[in-house]
Short mmCIF file of C-alpha atoms and ligand atoms in Angstrom, two decimals:
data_model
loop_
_atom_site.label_atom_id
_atom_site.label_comp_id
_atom_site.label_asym_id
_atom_site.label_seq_id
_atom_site.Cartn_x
_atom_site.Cartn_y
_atom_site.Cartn_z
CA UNK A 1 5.88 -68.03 -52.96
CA UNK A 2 5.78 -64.52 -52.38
CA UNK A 3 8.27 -62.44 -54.17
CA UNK A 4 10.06 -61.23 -51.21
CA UNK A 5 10.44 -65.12 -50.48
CA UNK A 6 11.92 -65.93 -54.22
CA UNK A 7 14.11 -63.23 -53.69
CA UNK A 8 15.63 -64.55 -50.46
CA UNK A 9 16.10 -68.46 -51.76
CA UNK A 10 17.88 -66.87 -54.97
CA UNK A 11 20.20 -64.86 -52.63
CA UNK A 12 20.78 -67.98 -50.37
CA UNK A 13 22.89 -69.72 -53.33
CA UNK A 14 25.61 -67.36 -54.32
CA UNK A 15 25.79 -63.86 -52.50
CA UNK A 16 28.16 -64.30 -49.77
CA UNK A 17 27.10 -64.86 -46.66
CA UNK A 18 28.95 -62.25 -44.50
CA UNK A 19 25.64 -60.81 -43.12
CA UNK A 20 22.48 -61.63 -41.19
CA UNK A 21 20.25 -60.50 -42.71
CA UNK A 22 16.69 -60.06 -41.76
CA UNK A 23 13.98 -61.32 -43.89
CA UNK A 24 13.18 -57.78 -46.11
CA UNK A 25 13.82 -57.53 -49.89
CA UNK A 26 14.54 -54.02 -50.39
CA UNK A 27 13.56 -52.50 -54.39
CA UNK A 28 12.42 -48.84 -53.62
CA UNK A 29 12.98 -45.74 -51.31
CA UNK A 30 11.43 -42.56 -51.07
CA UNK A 31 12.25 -40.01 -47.95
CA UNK A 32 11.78 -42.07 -44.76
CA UNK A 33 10.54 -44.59 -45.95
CA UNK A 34 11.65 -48.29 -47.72
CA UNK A 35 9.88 -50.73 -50.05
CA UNK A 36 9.79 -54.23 -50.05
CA UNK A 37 9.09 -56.72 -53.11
CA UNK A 38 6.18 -57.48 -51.69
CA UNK A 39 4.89 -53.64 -51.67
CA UNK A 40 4.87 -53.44 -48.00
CA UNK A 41 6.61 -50.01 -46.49
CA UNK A 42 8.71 -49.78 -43.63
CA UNK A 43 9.44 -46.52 -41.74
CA UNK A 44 13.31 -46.04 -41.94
CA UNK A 45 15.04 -45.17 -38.89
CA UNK A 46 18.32 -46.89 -39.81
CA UNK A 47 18.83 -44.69 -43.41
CA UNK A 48 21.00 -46.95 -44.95
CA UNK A 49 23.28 -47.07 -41.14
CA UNK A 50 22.95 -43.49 -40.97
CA UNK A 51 23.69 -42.98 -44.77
CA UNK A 52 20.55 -41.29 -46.23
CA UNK A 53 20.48 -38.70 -44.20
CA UNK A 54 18.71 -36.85 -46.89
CA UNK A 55 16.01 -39.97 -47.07
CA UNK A 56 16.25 -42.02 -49.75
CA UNK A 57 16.21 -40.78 -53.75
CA UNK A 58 16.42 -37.19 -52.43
CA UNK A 59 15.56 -35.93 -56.03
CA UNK A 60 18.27 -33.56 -56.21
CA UNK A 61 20.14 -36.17 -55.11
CA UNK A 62 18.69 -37.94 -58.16
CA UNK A 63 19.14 -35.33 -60.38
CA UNK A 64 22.41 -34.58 -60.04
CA UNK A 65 23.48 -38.58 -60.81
CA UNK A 66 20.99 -38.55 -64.09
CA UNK A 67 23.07 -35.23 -65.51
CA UNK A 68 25.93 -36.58 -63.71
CA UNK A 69 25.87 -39.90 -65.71
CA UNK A 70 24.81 -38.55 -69.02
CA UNK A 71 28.23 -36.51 -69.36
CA UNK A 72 30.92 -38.52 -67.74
CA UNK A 73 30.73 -41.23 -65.18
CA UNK A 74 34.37 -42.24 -65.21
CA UNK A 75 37.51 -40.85 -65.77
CA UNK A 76 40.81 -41.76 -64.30
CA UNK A 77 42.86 -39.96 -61.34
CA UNK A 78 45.39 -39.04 -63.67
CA UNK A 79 43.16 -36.08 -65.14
CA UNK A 80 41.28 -33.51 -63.11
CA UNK A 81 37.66 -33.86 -62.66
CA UNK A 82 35.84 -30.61 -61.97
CA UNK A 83 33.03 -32.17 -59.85
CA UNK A 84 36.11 -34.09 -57.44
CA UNK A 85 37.75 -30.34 -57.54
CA UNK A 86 34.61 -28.35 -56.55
CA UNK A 87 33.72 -31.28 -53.57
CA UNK A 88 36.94 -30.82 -52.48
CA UNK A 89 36.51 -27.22 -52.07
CA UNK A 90 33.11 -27.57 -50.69
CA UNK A 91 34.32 -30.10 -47.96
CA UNK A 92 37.37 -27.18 -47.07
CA UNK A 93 35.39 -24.49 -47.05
CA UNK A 94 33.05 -26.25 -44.56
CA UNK A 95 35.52 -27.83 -41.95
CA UNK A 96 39.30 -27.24 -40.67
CA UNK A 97 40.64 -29.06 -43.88
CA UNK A 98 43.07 -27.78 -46.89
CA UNK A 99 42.94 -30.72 -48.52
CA UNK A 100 41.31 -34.05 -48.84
CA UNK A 101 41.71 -38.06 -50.71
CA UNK A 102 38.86 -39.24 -52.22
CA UNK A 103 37.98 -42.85 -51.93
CA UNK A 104 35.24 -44.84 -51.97
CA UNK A 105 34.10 -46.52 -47.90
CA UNK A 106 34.87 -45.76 -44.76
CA UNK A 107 37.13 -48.20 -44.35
CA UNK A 108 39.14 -46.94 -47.07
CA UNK A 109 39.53 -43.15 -45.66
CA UNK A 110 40.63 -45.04 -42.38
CA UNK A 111 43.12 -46.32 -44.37
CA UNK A 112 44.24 -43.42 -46.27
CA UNK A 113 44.29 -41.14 -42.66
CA UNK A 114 46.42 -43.88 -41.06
CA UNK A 115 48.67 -44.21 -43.89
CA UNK A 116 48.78 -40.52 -43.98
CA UNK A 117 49.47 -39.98 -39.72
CA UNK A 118 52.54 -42.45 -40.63
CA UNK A 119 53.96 -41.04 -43.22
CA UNK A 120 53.41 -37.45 -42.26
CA UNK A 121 55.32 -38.42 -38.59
CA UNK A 122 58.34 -40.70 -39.49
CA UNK A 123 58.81 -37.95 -42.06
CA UNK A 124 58.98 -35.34 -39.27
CA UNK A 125 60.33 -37.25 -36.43
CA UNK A 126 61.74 -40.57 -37.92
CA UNK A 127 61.37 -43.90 -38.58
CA UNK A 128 59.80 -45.54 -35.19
CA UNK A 129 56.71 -43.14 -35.01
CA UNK A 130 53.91 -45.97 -36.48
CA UNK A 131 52.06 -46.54 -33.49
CA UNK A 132 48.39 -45.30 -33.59
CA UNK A 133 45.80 -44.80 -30.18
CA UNK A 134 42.30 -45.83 -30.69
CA UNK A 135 39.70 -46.54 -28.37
CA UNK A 136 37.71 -49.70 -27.10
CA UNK A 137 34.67 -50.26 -28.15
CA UNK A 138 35.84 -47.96 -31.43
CA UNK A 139 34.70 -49.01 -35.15
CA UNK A 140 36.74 -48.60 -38.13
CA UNK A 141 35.90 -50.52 -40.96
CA UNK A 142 36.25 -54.31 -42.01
CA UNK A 143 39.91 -54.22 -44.28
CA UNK A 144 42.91 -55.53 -42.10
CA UNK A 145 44.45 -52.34 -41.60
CA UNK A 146 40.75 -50.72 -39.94
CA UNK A 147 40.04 -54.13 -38.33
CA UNK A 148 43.54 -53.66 -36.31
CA UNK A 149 42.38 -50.25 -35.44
CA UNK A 150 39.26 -51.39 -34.14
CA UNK A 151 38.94 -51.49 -30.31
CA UNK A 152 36.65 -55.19 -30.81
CA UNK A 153 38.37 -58.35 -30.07
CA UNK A 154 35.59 -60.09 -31.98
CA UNK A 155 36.11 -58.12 -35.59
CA UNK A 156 39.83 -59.45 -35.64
CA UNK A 157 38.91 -62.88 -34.79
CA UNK A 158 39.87 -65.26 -37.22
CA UNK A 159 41.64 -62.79 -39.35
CA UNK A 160 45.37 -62.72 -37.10
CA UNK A 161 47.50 -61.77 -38.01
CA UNK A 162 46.76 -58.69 -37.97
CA UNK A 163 48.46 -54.95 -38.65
CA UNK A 164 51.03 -54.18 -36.17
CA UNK A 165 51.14 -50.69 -34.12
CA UNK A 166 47.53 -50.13 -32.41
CA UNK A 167 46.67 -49.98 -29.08
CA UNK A 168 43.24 -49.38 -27.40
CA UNK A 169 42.42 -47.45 -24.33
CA UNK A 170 38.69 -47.01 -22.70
CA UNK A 171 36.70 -44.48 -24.48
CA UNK A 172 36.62 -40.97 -22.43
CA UNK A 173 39.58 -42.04 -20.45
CA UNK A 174 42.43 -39.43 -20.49
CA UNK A 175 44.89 -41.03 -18.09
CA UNK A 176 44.36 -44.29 -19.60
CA UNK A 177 45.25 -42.47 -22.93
CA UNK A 178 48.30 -40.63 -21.34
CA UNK A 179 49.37 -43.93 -20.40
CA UNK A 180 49.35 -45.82 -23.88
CA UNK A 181 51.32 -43.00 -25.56
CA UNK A 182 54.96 -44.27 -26.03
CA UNK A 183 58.06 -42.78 -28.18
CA UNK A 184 56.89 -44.94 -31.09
CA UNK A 185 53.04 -43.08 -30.95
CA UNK A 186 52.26 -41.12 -34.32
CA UNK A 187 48.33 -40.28 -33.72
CA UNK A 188 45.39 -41.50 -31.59
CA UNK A 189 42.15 -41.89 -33.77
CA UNK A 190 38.70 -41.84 -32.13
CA UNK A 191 34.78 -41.19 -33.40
CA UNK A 192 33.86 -38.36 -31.77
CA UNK A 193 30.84 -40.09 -30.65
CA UNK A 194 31.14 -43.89 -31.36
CA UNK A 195 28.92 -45.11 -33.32
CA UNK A 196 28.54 -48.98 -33.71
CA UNK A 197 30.27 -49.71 -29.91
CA UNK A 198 26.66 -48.40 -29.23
CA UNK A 199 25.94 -44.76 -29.33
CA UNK A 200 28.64 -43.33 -26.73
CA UNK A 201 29.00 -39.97 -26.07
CA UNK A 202 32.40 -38.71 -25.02
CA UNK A 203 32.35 -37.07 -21.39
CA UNK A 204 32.08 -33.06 -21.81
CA UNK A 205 35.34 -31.55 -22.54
CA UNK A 206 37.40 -35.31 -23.30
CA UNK A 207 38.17 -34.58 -26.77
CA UNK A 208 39.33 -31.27 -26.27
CA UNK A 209 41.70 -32.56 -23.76
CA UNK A 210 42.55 -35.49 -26.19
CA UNK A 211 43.74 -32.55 -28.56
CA UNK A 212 45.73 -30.47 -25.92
CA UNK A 213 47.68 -34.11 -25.36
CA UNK A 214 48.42 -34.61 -28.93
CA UNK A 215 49.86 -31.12 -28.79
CA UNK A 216 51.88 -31.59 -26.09
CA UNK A 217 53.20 -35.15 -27.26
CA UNK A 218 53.13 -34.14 -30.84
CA UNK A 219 50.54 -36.36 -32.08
CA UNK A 220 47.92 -36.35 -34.54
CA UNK A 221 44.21 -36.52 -33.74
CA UNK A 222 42.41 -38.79 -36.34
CA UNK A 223 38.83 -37.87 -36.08
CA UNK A 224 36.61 -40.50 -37.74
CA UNK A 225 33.31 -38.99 -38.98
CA UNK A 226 32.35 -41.56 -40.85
CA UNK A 227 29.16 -41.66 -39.13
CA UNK A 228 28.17 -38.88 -37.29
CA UNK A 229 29.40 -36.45 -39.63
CA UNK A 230 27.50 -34.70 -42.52
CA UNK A 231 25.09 -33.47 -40.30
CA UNK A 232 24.06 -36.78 -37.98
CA UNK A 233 24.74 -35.03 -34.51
CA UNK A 234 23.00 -31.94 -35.67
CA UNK A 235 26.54 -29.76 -37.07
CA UNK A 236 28.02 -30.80 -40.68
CA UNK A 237 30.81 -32.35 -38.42
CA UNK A 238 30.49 -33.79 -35.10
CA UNK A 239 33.86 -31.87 -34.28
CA UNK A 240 32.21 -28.44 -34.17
CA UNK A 241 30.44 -28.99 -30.93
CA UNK A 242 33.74 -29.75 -29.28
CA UNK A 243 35.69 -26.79 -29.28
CA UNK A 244 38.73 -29.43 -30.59
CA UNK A 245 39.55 -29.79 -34.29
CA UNK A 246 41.19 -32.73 -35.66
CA UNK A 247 44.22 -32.93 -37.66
CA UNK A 248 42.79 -35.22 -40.00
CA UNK A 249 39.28 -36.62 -40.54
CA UNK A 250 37.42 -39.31 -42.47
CA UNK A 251 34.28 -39.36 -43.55
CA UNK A 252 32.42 -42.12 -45.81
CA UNK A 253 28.53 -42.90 -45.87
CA UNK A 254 26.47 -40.43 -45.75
CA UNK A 255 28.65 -38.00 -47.93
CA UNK A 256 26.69 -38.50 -51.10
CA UNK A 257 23.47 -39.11 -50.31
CA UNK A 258 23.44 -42.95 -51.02
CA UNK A 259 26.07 -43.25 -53.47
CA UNK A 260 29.48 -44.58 -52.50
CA UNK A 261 31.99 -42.23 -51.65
CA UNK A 262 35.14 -41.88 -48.54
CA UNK A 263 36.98 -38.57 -47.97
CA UNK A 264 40.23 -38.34 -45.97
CA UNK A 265 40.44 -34.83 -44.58
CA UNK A 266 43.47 -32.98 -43.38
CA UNK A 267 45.55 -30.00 -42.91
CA UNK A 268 48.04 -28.74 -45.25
CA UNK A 269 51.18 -29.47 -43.72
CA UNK A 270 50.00 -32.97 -42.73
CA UNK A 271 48.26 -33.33 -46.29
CA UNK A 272 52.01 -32.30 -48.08
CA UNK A 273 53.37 -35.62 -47.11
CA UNK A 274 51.15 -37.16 -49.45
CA UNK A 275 52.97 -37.00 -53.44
CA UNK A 276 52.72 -38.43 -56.21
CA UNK A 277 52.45 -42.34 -56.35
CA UNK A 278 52.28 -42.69 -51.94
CA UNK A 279 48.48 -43.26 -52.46
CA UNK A 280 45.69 -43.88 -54.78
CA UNK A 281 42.08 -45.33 -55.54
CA UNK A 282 41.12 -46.36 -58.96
CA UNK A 283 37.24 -44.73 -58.22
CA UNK A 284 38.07 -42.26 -55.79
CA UNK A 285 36.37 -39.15 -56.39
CA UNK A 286 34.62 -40.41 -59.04
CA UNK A 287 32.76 -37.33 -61.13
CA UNK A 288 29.50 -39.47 -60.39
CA UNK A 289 29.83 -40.11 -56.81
CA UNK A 290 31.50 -36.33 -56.19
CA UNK A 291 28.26 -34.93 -58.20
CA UNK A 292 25.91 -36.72 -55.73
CA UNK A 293 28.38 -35.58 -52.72
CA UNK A 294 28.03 -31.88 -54.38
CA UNK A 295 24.11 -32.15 -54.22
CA UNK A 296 23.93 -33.48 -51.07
CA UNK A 297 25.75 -30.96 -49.23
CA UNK A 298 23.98 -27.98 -50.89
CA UNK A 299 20.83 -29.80 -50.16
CA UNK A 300 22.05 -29.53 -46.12
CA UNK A 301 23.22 -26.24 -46.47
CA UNK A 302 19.81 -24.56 -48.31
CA UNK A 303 17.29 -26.90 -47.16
CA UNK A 304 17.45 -26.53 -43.12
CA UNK A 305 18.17 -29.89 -42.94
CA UNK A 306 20.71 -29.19 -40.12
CA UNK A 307 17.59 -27.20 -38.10
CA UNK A 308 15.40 -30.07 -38.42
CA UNK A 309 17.81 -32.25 -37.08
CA UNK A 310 18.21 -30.47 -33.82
CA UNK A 311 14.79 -29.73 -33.87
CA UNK A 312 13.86 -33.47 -34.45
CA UNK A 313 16.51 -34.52 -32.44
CA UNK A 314 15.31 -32.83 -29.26
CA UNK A 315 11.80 -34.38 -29.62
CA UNK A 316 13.04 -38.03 -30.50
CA UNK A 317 15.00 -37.37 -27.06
CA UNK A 318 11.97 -36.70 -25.34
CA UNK A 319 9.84 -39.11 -26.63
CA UNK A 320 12.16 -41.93 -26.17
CA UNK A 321 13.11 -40.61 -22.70
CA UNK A 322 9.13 -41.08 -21.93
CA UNK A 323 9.80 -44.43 -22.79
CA UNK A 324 12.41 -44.73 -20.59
CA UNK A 325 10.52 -43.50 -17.69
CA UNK A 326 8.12 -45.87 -18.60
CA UNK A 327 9.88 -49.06 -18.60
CA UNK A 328 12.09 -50.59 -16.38
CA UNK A 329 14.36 -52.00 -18.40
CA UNK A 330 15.38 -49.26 -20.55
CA UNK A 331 18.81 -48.14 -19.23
CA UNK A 332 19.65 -45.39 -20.84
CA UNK A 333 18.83 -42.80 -23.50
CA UNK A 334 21.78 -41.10 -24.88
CA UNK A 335 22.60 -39.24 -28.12
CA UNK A 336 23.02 -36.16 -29.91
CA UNK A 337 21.27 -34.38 -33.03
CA UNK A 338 19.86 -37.48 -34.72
CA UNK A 339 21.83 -40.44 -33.75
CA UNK A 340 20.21 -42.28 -30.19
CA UNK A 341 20.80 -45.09 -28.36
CA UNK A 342 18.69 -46.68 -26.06
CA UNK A 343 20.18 -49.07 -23.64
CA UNK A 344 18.48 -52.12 -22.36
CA UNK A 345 19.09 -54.31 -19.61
CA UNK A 346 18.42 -57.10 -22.12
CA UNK A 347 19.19 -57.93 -25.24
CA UNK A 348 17.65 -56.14 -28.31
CA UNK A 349 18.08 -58.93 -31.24
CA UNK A 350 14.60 -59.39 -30.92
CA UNK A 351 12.73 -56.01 -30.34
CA UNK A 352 14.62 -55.20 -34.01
CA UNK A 353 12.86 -57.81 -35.42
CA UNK A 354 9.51 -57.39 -33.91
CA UNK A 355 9.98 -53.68 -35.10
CA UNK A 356 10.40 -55.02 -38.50
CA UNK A 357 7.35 -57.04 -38.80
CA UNK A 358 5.43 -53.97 -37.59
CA UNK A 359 7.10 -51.72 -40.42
CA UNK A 360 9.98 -49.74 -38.59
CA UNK A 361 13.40 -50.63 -39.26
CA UNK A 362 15.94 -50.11 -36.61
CA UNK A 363 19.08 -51.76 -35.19
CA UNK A 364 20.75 -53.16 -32.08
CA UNK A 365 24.32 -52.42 -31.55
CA UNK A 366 26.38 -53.58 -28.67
CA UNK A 367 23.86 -56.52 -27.78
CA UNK A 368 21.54 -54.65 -26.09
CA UNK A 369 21.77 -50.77 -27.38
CA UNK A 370 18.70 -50.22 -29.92
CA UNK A 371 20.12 -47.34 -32.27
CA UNK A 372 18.09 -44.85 -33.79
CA UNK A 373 19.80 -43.11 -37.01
CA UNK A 374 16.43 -41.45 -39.21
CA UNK A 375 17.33 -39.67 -41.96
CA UNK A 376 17.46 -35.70 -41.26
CA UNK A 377 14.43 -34.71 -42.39
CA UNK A 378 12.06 -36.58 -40.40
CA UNK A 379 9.12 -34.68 -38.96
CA UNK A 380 7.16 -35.22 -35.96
CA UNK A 381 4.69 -37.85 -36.99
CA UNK A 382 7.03 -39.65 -38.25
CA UNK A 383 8.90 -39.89 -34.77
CA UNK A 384 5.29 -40.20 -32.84
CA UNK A 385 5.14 -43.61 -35.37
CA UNK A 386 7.97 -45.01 -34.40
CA UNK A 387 7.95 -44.66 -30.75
CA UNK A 388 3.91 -46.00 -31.33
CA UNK A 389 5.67 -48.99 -33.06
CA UNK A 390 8.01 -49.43 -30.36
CA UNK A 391 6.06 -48.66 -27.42
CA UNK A 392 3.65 -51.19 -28.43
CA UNK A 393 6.33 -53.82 -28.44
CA UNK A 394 7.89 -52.86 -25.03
CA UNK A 395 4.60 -52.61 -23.75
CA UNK A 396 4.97 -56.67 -24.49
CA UNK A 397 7.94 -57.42 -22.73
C1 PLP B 1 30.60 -47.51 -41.05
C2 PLP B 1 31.83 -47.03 -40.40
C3 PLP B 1 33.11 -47.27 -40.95
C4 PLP B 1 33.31 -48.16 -42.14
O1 PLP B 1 32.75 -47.65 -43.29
P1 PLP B 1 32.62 -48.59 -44.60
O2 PLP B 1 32.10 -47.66 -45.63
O3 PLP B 1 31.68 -49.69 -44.24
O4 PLP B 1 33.97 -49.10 -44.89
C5 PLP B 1 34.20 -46.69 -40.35
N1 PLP B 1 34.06 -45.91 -39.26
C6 PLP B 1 32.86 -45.67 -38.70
C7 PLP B 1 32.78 -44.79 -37.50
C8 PLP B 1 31.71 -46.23 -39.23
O5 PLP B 1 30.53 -46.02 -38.67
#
């Protein structure tokens, strides 16, 4: 038995058995590239689901949880922690923000920016105002509250009841948005691109227009960033290429570089409905997880990393776009910076796994959208091996 395959019948008896996974037993990382147990190496073009966006082990990455760890790894929210308060001011500085909640997933700043968009509007225009807009096809997270807000049938199957006060209207769709607002709305939350509903890119101008509606309705816009921000679409935030900024915004994995971290952020006024006691996290901006967070965003800011993924971006575009022209039954190529999707008139399950015995690791979202999420610093040849990888297995079908 190989160890890969001992590692696989262990897991079978007591680790819950919420995914599928595929058959790879994951023990190192270094820049794009994984490790399995039985030494083989897989080029990474998922990153974690677009979470090591700096590869994987980015040593200052590293270094920053070694000193980090040596000094103080916990301490509660009811001190201040210098490396929470300089992230904080970091994440500010960088976006529309004054302030921002630290927590510890996604799903958890989803929480935090819903919670906040209620609280902030029954405050300001009573009671009723609960009511939240997302969008089909959206992804939120996987806690009741995010699974409610998520535009997918299938995530809150099983699960009903589930959180009252969300309705869902077709992404890009302004009339259809128009239409869902009713005297009981408090925000509409959307990805600016989505994500896991398979790579869709809002039509040109749609979010700005989404903001000029909350203004005129007196709404909140809820941006999650969860996954396209910190640098994915080729800006820090995925907001800056929109000419609309959100009110609040969430951001989660890719934040700190690997480690585990959420961050609710949002505008001072919004922020001041938040006191003492409406909202906590036991871990939230942690000193260890804020020092990674720290690193990591000084590593985009000094190390180009935002160039390369435009630069990158453009020729991952291209190359995949060749594929396109070269196969039928690619659909559609569609993206921005470094997060791609290319549609398929048939289902990708098993393209992802072919890719994965040939050492690339992608994903399929959607049923039939293969996603492409490489970490930011990818160069050329590592794009020209992937699309070898993949060519080769199209070239079968
Ligand atoms: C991954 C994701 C989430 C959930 O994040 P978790 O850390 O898994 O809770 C929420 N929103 C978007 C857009 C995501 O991609």
């Amino acid at each position: 038995m190989s160890q890969s395959e001992y590692w696989i019948v262990r897991g079978d008896r007591h680790v819950a058995t919420t995914y599928g996974r595929y058959p790879l037993v994951a023990v190192r990382g270094e820049g794009c590239y994984l490790f399995d147990a039985n030494g083989n190496r897989y080029l990474d073009f998922l990153a974690g689901v677009a979470v090591n966006n700096l590869g994987h082990c980015h040593p200052r990455v590293v270094e920053a949880i070694k000193e980090q760890a040596e000094r103080l790894l916990h301490c509660s929210n009811f001190y201040h922690i210098p490396q929470q308060i300089e992230l904080a001011e970091m994440l500010c500085k960088r976006s529309f923000g004054d302030r921002v909640f630290f927590c510890n997933s996604g799903a958890e700043a989803n929480e935090a920016a819903i919670k906040l968009a209620r609280k902030h509007s029954k405050e300001k225009y009573g009671e009723h105002k609960h009511e939240v807009i997302t969008a089909l096809a959206s992804f939120h997270g996987r806690t009741l509250g995010t699974i409610s807000a998520t535009g997918q049938e299938k995530m809150r199957s099983g699960f009903t009841p589930v959180v009252p006060g969300f309705h869902y209207v077709p992404f890009g769709d302004l009339v259809a948005l128009r239409a869902a607002v009713t005297e009981n709305s408090c925000a509409v939350l959307l990805e600016p691109v989505q994500g896991e509903g398979g790579v869709n890119i809002p039509p040109a101008g749609y979010l700005k227009q989404v903001r000029e509606l909350c203004d005129e309705l007196g709404l909140l816009l809820i941006f999650d960033e969860v996954q396209v921000g910190i640098g994915r679409t080729g800006t820090l935030f995925a907001y800056e290429q929109e000419d609309a900024e959100p009110d609040i915004m969430t951001l989660a994995k890719a934040l700190a570089g690997g480690a585990p971290i959420g961050a609710m952020v949002a505008k001072e006024e919004i922020a001041a409905s938040f006191t003492p006691g409406s909202h906590g996290s036991t871990f939230g901006g942690n000193p260890l997880m804020a020092a990674a967070a720290i690193a990591t965003l000084k590593t985009i800011s000094e190390e180009g990393v935002l160039e390369n993924c435009n630069n990158m971006g453009t020729y991952l575009q291209q190359r995949l776009v060749e594929l396109q022209e070269r196969y039928s039954f690619v659909k559609d190529v569609r993206g921005r910076g470094l997060i791609w999707g290319m549609e398929l008139s048939i289902e990708g399950g098993e393209i992802v796994k072919t890719a994965l015995s040939k050492g690339l690791l992608i994903n399929c979202t959607a049923g039939s959208v293969l996603r492409f999420v490489p970490p930011l610093i990818v160069t050329r040849v590592e794009i020209d091996m992937a699309i070898s990888i993949l060519d080769d297995i199209l070239k079968d079908i």
